[in-house]
Short mmCIF file of C-alpha atoms in Angstrom, two decimals:
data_model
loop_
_atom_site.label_atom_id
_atom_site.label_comp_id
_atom_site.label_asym_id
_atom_site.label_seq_id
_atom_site.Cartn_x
_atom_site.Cartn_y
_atom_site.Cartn_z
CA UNK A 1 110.02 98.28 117.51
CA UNK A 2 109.35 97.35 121.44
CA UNK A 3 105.94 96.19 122.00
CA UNK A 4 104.21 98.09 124.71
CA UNK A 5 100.86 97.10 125.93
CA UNK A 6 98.11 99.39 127.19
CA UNK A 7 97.62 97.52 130.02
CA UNK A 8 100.81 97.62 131.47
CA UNK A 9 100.80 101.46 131.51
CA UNK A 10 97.04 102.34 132.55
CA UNK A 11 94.58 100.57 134.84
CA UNK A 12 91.57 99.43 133.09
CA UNK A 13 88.36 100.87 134.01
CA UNK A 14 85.69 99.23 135.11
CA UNK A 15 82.72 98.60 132.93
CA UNK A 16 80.49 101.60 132.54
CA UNK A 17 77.67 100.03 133.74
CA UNK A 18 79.38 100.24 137.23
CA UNK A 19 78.91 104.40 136.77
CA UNK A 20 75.16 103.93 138.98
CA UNK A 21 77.46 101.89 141.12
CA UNK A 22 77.23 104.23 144.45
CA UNK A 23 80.41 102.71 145.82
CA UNK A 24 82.28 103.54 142.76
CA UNK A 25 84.60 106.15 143.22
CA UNK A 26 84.65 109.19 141.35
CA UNK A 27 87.80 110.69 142.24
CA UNK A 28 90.01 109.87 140.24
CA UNK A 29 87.78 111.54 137.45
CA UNK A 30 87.15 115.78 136.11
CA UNK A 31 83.92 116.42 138.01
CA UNK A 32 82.53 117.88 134.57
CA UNK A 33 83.39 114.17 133.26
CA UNK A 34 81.46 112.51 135.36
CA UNK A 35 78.46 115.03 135.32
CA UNK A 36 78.72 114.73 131.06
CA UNK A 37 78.64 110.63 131.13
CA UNK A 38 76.93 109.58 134.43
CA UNK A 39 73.33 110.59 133.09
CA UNK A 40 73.28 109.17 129.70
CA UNK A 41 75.32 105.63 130.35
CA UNK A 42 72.85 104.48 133.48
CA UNK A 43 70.92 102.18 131.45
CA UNK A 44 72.89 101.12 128.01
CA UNK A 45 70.41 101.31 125.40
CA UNK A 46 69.54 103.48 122.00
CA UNK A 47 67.79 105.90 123.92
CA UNK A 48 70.39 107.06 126.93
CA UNK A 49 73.36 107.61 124.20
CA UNK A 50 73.23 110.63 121.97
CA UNK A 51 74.59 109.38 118.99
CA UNK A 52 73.75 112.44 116.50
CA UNK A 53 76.40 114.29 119.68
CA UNK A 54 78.63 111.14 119.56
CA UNK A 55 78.87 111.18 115.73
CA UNK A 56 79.23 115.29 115.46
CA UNK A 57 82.08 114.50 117.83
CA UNK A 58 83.63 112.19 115.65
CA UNK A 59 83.09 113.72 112.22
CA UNK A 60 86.65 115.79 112.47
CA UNK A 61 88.03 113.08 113.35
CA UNK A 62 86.73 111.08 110.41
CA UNK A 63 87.91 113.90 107.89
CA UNK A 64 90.87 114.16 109.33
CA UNK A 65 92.11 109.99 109.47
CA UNK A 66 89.95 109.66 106.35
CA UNK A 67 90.14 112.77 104.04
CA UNK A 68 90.48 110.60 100.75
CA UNK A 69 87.21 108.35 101.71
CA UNK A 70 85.56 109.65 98.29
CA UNK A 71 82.41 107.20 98.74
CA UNK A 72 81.70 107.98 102.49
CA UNK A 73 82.57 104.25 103.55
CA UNK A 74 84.19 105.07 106.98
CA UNK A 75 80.53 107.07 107.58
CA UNK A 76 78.02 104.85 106.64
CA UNK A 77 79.86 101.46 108.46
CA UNK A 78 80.61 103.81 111.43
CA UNK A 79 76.33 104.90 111.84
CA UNK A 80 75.37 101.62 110.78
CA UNK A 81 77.60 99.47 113.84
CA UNK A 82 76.23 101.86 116.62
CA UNK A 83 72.94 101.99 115.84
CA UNK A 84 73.01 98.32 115.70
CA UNK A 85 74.82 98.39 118.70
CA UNK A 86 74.44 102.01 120.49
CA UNK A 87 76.70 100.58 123.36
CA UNK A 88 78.93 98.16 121.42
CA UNK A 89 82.84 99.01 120.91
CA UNK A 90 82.38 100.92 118.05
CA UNK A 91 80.73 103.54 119.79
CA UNK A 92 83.14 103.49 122.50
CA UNK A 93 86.00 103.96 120.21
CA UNK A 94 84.32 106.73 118.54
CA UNK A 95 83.48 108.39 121.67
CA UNK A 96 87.57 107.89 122.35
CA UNK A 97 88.70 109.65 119.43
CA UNK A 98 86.26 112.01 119.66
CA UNK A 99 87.22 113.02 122.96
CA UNK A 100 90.76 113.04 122.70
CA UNK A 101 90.17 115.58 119.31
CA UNK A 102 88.64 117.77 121.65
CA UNK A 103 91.29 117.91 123.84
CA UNK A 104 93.54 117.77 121.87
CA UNK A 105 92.24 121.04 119.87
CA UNK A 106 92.15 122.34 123.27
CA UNK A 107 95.57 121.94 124.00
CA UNK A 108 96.56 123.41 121.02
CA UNK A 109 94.66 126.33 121.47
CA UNK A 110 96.53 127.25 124.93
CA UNK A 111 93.00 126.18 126.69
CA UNK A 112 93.72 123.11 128.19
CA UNK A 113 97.40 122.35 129.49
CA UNK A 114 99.15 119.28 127.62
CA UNK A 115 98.98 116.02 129.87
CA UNK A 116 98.96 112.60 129.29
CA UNK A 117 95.45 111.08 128.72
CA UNK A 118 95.08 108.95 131.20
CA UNK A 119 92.07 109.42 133.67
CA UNK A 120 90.37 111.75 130.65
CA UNK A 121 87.27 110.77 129.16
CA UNK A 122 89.36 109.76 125.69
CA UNK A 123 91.06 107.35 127.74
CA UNK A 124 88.02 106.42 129.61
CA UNK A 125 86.68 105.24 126.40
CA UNK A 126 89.19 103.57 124.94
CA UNK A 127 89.69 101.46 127.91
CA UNK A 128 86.21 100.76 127.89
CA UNK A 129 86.55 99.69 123.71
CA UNK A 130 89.30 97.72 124.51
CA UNK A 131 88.17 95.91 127.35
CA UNK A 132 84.71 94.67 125.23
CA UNK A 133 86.70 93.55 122.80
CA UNK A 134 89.27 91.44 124.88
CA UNK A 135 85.99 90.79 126.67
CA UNK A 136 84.45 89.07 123.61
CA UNK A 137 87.59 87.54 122.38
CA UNK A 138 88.31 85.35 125.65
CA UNK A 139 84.71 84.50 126.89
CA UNK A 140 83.00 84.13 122.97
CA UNK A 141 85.71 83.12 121.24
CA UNK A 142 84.39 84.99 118.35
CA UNK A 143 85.22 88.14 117.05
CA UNK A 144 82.26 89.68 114.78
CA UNK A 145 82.31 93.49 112.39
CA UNK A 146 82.17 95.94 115.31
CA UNK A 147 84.76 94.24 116.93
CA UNK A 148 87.16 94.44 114.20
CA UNK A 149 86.19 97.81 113.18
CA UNK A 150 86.65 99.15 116.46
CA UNK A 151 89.64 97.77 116.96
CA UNK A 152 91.02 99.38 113.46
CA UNK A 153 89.70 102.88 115.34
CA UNK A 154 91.88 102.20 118.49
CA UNK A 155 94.76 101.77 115.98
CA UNK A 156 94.50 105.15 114.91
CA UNK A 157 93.36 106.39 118.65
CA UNK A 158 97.24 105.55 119.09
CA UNK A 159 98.63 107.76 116.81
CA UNK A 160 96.23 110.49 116.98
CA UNK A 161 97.14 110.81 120.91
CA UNK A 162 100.79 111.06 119.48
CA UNK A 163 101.81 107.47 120.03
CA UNK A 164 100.91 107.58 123.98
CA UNK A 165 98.75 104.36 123.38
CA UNK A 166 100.10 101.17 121.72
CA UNK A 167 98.65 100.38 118.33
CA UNK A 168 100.08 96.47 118.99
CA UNK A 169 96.92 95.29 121.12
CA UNK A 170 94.60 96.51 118.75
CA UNK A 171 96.13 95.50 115.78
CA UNK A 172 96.56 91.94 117.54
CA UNK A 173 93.12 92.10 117.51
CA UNK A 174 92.75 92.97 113.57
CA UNK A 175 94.95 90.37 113.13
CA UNK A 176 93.06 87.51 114.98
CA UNK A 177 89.72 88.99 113.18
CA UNK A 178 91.52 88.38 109.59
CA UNK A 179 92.60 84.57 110.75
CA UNK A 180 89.19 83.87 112.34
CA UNK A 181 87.77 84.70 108.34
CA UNK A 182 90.48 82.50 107.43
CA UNK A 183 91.62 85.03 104.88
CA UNK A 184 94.93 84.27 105.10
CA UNK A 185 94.70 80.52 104.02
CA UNK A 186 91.51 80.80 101.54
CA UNK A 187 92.23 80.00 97.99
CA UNK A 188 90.45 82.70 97.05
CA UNK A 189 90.52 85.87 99.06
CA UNK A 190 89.19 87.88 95.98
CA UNK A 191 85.94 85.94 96.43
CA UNK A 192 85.82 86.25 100.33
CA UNK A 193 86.65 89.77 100.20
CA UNK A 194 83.73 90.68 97.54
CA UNK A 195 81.45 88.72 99.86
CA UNK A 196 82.27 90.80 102.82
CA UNK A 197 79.84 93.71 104.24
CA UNK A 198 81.32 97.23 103.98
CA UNK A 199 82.29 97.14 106.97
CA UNK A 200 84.51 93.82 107.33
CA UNK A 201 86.11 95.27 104.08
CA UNK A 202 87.16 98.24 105.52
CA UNK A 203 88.30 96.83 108.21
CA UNK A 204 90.68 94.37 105.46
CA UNK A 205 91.77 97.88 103.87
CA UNK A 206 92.20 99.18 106.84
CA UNK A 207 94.70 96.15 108.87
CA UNK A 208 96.29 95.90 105.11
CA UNK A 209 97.23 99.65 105.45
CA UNK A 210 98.84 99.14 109.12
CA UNK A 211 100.40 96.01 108.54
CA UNK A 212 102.36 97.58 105.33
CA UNK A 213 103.36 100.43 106.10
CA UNK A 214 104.82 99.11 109.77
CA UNK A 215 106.53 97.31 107.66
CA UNK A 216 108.69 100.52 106.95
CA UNK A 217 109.39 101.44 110.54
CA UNK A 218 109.66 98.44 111.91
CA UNK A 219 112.39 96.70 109.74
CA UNK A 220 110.13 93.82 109.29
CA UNK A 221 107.84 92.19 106.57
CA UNK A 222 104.43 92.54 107.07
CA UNK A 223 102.67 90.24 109.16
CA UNK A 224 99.98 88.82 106.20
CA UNK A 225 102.43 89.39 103.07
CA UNK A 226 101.03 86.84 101.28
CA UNK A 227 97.33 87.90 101.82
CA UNK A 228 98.13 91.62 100.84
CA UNK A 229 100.32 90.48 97.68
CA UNK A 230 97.20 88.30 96.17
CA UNK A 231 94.58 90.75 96.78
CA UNK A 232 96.49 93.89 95.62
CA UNK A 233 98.60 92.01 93.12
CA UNK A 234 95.05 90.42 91.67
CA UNK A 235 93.24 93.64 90.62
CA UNK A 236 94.21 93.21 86.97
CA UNK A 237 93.47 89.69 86.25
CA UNK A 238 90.95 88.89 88.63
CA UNK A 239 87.66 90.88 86.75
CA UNK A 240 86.11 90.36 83.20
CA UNK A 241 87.01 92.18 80.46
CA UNK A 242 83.74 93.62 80.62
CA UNK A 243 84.46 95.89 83.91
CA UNK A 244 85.81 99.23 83.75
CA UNK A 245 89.11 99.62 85.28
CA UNK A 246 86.98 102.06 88.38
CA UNK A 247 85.61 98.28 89.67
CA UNK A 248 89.07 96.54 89.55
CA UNK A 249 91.61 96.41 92.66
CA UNK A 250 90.89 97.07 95.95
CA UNK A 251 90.88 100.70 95.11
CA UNK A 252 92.65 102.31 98.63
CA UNK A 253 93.55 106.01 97.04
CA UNK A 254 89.55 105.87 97.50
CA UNK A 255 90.11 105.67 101.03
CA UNK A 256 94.08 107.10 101.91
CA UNK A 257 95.09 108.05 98.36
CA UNK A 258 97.48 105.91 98.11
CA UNK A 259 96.93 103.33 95.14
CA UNK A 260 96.80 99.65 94.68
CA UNK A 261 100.06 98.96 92.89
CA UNK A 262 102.28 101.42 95.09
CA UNK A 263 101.27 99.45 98.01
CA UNK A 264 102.05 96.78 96.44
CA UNK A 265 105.57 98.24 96.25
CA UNK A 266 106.23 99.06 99.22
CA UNK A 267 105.29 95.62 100.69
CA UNK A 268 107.76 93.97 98.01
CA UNK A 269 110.48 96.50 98.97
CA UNK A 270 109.75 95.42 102.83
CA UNK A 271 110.24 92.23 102.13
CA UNK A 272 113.31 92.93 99.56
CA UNK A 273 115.01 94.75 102.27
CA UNK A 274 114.20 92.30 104.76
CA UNK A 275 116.18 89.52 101.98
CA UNK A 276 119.15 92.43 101.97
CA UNK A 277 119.83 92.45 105.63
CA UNK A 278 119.24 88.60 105.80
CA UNK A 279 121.95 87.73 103.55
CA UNK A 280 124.27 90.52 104.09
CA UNK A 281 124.84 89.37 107.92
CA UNK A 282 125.02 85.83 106.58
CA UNK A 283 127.74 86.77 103.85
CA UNK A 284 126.04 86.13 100.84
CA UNK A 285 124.43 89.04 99.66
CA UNK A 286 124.41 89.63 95.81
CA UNK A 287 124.29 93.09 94.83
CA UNK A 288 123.59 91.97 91.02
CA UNK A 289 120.62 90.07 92.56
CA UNK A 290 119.45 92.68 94.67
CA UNK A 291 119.34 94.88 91.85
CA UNK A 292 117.38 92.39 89.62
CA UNK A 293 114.88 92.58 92.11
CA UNK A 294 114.55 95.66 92.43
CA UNK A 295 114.23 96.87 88.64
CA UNK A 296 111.38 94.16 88.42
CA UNK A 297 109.29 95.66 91.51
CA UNK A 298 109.04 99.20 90.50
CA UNK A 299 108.19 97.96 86.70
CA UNK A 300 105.95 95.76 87.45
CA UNK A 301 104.30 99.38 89.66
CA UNK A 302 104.91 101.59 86.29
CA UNK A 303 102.60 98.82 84.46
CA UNK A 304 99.67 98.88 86.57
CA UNK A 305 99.26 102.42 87.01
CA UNK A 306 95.82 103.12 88.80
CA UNK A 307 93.60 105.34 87.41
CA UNK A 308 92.57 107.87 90.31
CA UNK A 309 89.52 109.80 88.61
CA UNK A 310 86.33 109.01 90.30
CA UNK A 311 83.34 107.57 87.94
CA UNK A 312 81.15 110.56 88.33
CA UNK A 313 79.58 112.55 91.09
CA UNK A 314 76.49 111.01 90.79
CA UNK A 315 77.69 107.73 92.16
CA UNK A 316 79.62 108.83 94.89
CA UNK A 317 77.36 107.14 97.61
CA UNK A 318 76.97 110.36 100.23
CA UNK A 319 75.00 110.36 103.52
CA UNK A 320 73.44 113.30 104.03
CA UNK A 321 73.94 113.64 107.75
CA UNK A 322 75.64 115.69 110.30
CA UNK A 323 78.18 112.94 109.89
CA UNK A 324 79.20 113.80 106.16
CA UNK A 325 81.35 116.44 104.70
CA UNK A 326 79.27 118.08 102.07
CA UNK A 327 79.94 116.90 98.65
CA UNK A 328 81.79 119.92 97.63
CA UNK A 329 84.48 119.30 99.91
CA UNK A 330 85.32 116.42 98.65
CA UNK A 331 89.08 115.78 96.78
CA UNK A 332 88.98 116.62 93.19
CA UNK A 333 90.60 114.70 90.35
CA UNK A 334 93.67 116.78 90.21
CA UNK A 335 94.34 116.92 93.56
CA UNK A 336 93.98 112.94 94.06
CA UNK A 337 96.15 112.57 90.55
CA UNK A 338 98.94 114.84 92.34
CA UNK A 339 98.30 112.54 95.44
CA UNK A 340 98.76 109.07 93.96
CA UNK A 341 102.24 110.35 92.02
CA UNK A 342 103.44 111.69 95.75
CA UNK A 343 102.91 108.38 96.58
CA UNK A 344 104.21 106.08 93.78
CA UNK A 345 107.53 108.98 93.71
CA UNK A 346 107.82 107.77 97.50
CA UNK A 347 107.69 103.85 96.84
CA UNK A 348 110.40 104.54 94.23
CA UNK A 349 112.58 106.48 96.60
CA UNK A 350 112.11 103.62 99.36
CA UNK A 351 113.41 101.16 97.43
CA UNK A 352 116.76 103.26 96.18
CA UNK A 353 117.10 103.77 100.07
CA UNK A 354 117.20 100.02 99.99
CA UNK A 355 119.23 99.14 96.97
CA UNK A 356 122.00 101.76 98.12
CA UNK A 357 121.30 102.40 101.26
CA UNK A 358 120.11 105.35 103.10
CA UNK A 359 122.16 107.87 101.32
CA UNK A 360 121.59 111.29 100.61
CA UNK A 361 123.96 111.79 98.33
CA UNK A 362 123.16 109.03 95.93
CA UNK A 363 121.52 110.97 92.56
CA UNK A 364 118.33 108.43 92.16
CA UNK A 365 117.77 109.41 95.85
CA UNK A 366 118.32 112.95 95.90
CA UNK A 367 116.25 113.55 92.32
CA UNK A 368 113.30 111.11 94.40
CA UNK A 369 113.06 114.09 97.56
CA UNK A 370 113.22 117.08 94.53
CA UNK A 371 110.24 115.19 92.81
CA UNK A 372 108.68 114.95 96.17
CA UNK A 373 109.21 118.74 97.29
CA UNK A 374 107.79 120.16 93.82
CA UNK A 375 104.55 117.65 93.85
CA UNK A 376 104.24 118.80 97.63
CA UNK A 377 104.59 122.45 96.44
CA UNK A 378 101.99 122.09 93.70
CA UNK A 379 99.00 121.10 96.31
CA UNK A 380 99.42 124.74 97.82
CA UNK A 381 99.85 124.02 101.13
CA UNK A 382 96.56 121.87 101.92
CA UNK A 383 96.95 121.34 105.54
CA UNK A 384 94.30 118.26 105.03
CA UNK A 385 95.67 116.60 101.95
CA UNK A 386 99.32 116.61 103.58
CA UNK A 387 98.00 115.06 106.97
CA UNK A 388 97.30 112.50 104.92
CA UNK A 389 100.69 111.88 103.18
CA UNK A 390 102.64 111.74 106.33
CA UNK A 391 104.47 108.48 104.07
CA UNK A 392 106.09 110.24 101.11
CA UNK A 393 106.64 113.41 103.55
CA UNK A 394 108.49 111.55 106.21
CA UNK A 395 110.77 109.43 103.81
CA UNK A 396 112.03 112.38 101.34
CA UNK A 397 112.57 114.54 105.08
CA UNK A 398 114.86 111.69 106.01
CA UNK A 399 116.77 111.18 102.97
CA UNK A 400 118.21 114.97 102.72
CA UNK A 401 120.86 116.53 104.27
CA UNK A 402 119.71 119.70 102.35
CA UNK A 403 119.25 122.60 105.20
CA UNK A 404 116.58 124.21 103.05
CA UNK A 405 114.62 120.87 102.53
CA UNK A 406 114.87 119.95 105.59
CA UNK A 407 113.10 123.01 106.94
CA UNK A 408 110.88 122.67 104.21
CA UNK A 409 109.47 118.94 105.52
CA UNK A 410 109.84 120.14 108.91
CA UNK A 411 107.43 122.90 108.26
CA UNK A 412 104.96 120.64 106.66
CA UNK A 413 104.26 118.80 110.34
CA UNK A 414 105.00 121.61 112.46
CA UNK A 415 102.01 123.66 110.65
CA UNK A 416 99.34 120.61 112.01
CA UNK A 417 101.14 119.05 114.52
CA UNK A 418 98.41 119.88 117.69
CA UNK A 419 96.78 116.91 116.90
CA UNK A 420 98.48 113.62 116.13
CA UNK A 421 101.55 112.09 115.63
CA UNK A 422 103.16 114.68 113.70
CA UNK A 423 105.37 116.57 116.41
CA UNK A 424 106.57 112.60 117.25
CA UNK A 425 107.26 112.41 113.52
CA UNK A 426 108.89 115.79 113.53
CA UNK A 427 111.16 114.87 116.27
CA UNK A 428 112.09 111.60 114.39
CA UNK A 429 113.47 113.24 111.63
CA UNK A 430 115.39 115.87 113.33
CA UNK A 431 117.33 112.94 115.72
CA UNK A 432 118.04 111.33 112.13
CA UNK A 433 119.74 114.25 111.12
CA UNK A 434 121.54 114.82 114.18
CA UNK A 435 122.93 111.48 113.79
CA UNK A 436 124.04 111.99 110.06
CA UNK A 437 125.53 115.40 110.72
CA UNK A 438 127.23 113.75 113.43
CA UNK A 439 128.86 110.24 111.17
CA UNK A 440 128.76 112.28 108.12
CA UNK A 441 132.14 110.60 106.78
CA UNK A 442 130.47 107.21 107.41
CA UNK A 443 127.51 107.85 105.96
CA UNK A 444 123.94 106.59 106.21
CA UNK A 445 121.39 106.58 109.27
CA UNK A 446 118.23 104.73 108.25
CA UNK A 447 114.71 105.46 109.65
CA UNK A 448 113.72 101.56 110.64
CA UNK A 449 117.22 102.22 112.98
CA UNK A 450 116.13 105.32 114.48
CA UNK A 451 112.59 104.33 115.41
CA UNK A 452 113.83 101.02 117.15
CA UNK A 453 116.73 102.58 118.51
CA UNK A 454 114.57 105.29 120.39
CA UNK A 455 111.64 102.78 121.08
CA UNK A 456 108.90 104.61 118.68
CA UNK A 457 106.02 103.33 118.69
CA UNK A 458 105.06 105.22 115.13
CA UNK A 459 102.79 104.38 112.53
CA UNK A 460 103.96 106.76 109.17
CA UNK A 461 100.16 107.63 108.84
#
């Protein structure tokens, strides 16, 4: 994937402080912009930023990034850091992807025409986020919570302006966080991890997330594979017998719905494929080996199967503010059940795309995108639950050459696709086909090719 940096396509702004500035110049910006921010950023403090506005803003957002957060952890960190901080980069990089929901809602609505974001107030904020925390990364040489929860936000700023922004920077960022808490090297990242504030271990979940499932577009392994394969491979052995399986693991279908041990799959299929391509161009591939492999990755998933019920509604921690969805609209059982087998059905039909290659035709492949179209099916066409399994939809939409699946997976992003990265995934898939339908005697196009090959900058989430 080419890396793109933010900087080298916008100019930053300057800090917003420089707003009471009376030489700065305003023309560049909406005049309804300037008369919205101008009054409340004067003087940075608590009382000139409206966060019950700022978080009302950002509480679609939220629910839409976040829909399988059962225990309201992306709320309570995200109130928390900006009332600690009211004009820290967490609230900038809420403000950012509040802003750029509202236009973006707006666009898709016919209101507002559909323009790139620079010189909006989105991208007004995000420059501001970003420039704190390169701000506090070159002159403190420290990187604390907000930092590396904002920057996590400003990954998914990226794809929820449809890829416009990079996610690199910000994930650079995550990245330097994670080595700066020396999880990487620590003998025991369990214990570091369970010692963290909510926030910092979001902010794990979320970089572990990212750095995965890159790995499937980019072609790469992910950056911390080690890190990821200890905590997530851990979550059986690591607590007493005297826990209930609801406390082991790192427990992500509580945040994206997808579990522990599928991610676990996916990262050892990354780095299997990664071992495929090495020794195929150097001559020595073993298909016996490769196939070893991969029987022993998806049973060791089929053993650890992650039980997705919730403990009871009485624990589910809730903050009863204009921030939270009310309790009823949270995910049932069922539905995050159906979720977690979408997901584990589309680790499985990754790694037959790597043992044979990305071939339609081959049976374990094309029984992997039925199982995937009838568990889609099932969830009755829940706009919110399938925004957040853009994964399993995008790999079973590539790996047909079925006309009536293929409208089928189509219609699943154009349905939501005002807001996102969805028409950028729809587009993806329909080049992909174009290519196959196009080589169709020679056989397979893979998604890691198309995404470099067009210079994507996608994140499958």
């Amino acid at each position: 994937m080419g890396m793109m940096h933010p900087g080298g396509m916008y100019p930053v702004e300057p800090h917003i402080s420089s707003l009471s500035n009376p030489d700065f110049d305003f023309s560049g910006f909406r005049e309804n912009f300037v008369d919205q921010v101008a009054p409340l950023y004067q003087v940075p403090s608590q009382q000139s930023i409206n966060i019950r506005q700022i978080l009302h803003d950002f509480d679609p957002v939220r629910q839409l990034l976040f829909r399988f957060d059962a225990y309201g952890t992306v709320a309570e960190v995200t109130l928390s850091l900006i009332e600690k901080d009211p004009s820290g980069p967490v609230t900038k990089a809420v403000q950012a992807l509040g802003q750029l929901h509202k236009q973006r809602m707006r666009v898709s609505q016919g209101i507002e025409l559909d323009t790139k974001p620079n010189r909006s107030p989105a991208d007004y904020f995000h420059q501001e986020a970003l420039t704190q925390l390169k701000s506090n990364k070159e002159l403190q040489q420290h990187l604390n919570e907000s930092d590396a929860v904002a920057a996590l936000y400003l990954v998914f700023f990226s794809q929820l302006s449809g890829c416009v922004t990079d996610w690199d920077e910000p994930f650079a960022i995550l990245s330097d966080w994670l080595i700066q808490r020396r999880l990487p090297v620590t003998e025991e990242p369990w214990l570091v991890f369970q010692d963290m504030s909510a926030g910092e271990r979001l902010v794990v979940k979320g970089a572990l997330w990212i750095d995965i499932i890159a790995s499937v577009t980019t072609g790469r392994g992910p950056k911390f594979f080690s890190l990821w394969r200890r905590l997530l491979g851990e979550r059986g052995t690591y607590w007493g017998q005297n826990h209930t399986t609801f406390q082991r693991g790192l427990r992500m279908d509580t945040l994206i719905g997808c579990p522990d041990e599928v991610l676990l799959m996916i990262l050892e299929v990354s780095l299997l494929a990664q071992w495929k391509a090495t020794t195929q161009h150097e001559g020595i591939l073993s298909y016996r080996e490769l196939i070893r492999q991969g029987n022993e990755i998806e049973q060791r998933m089929k053993q650890n199967v992650t039980d997705t019920r919730l403990i009871n509604d009485n624990n589910v921690s809730l903050i009863q503010n204009e921030m939270m969805s009310k309790p009823e609209m949270l995910l049932d059982d069922d539905t995050r059940g159906a979720v977690a087998t979408l997901f584990r059905e589309a680790a499985i039909l990754y790694l037959n795309t790597v043992l044979s290659g990305p071939c339609p035709g081959v049976p374990e492949i094309s029984e992997g995108v039925r199982k995937i179209t009838q568990i889609i099916r099932s969830l009755h066409r829940s706009p919110e639950v399938e925004r957040g399994a853009v994964l399993p939809i995008i790999l079973a939409g590539c790996m047909t050459n079925d006309s009536i699946h293929r409208d089928f997976f189509k219609g699943r992003f154009l349905q939501n696709e005002g807001v996102g990265n969805l028409m950028q995934l729809r587009v993806l898939m329909e080049i992909l086909w174009q290519k196959r339908d196009a080589n169709i005697v020679h056989g397979s196009v893979s998604l890691a090719h198309v995404v470099q090959e067009q210079g994507l900058r996608l994140l499958l989430v």
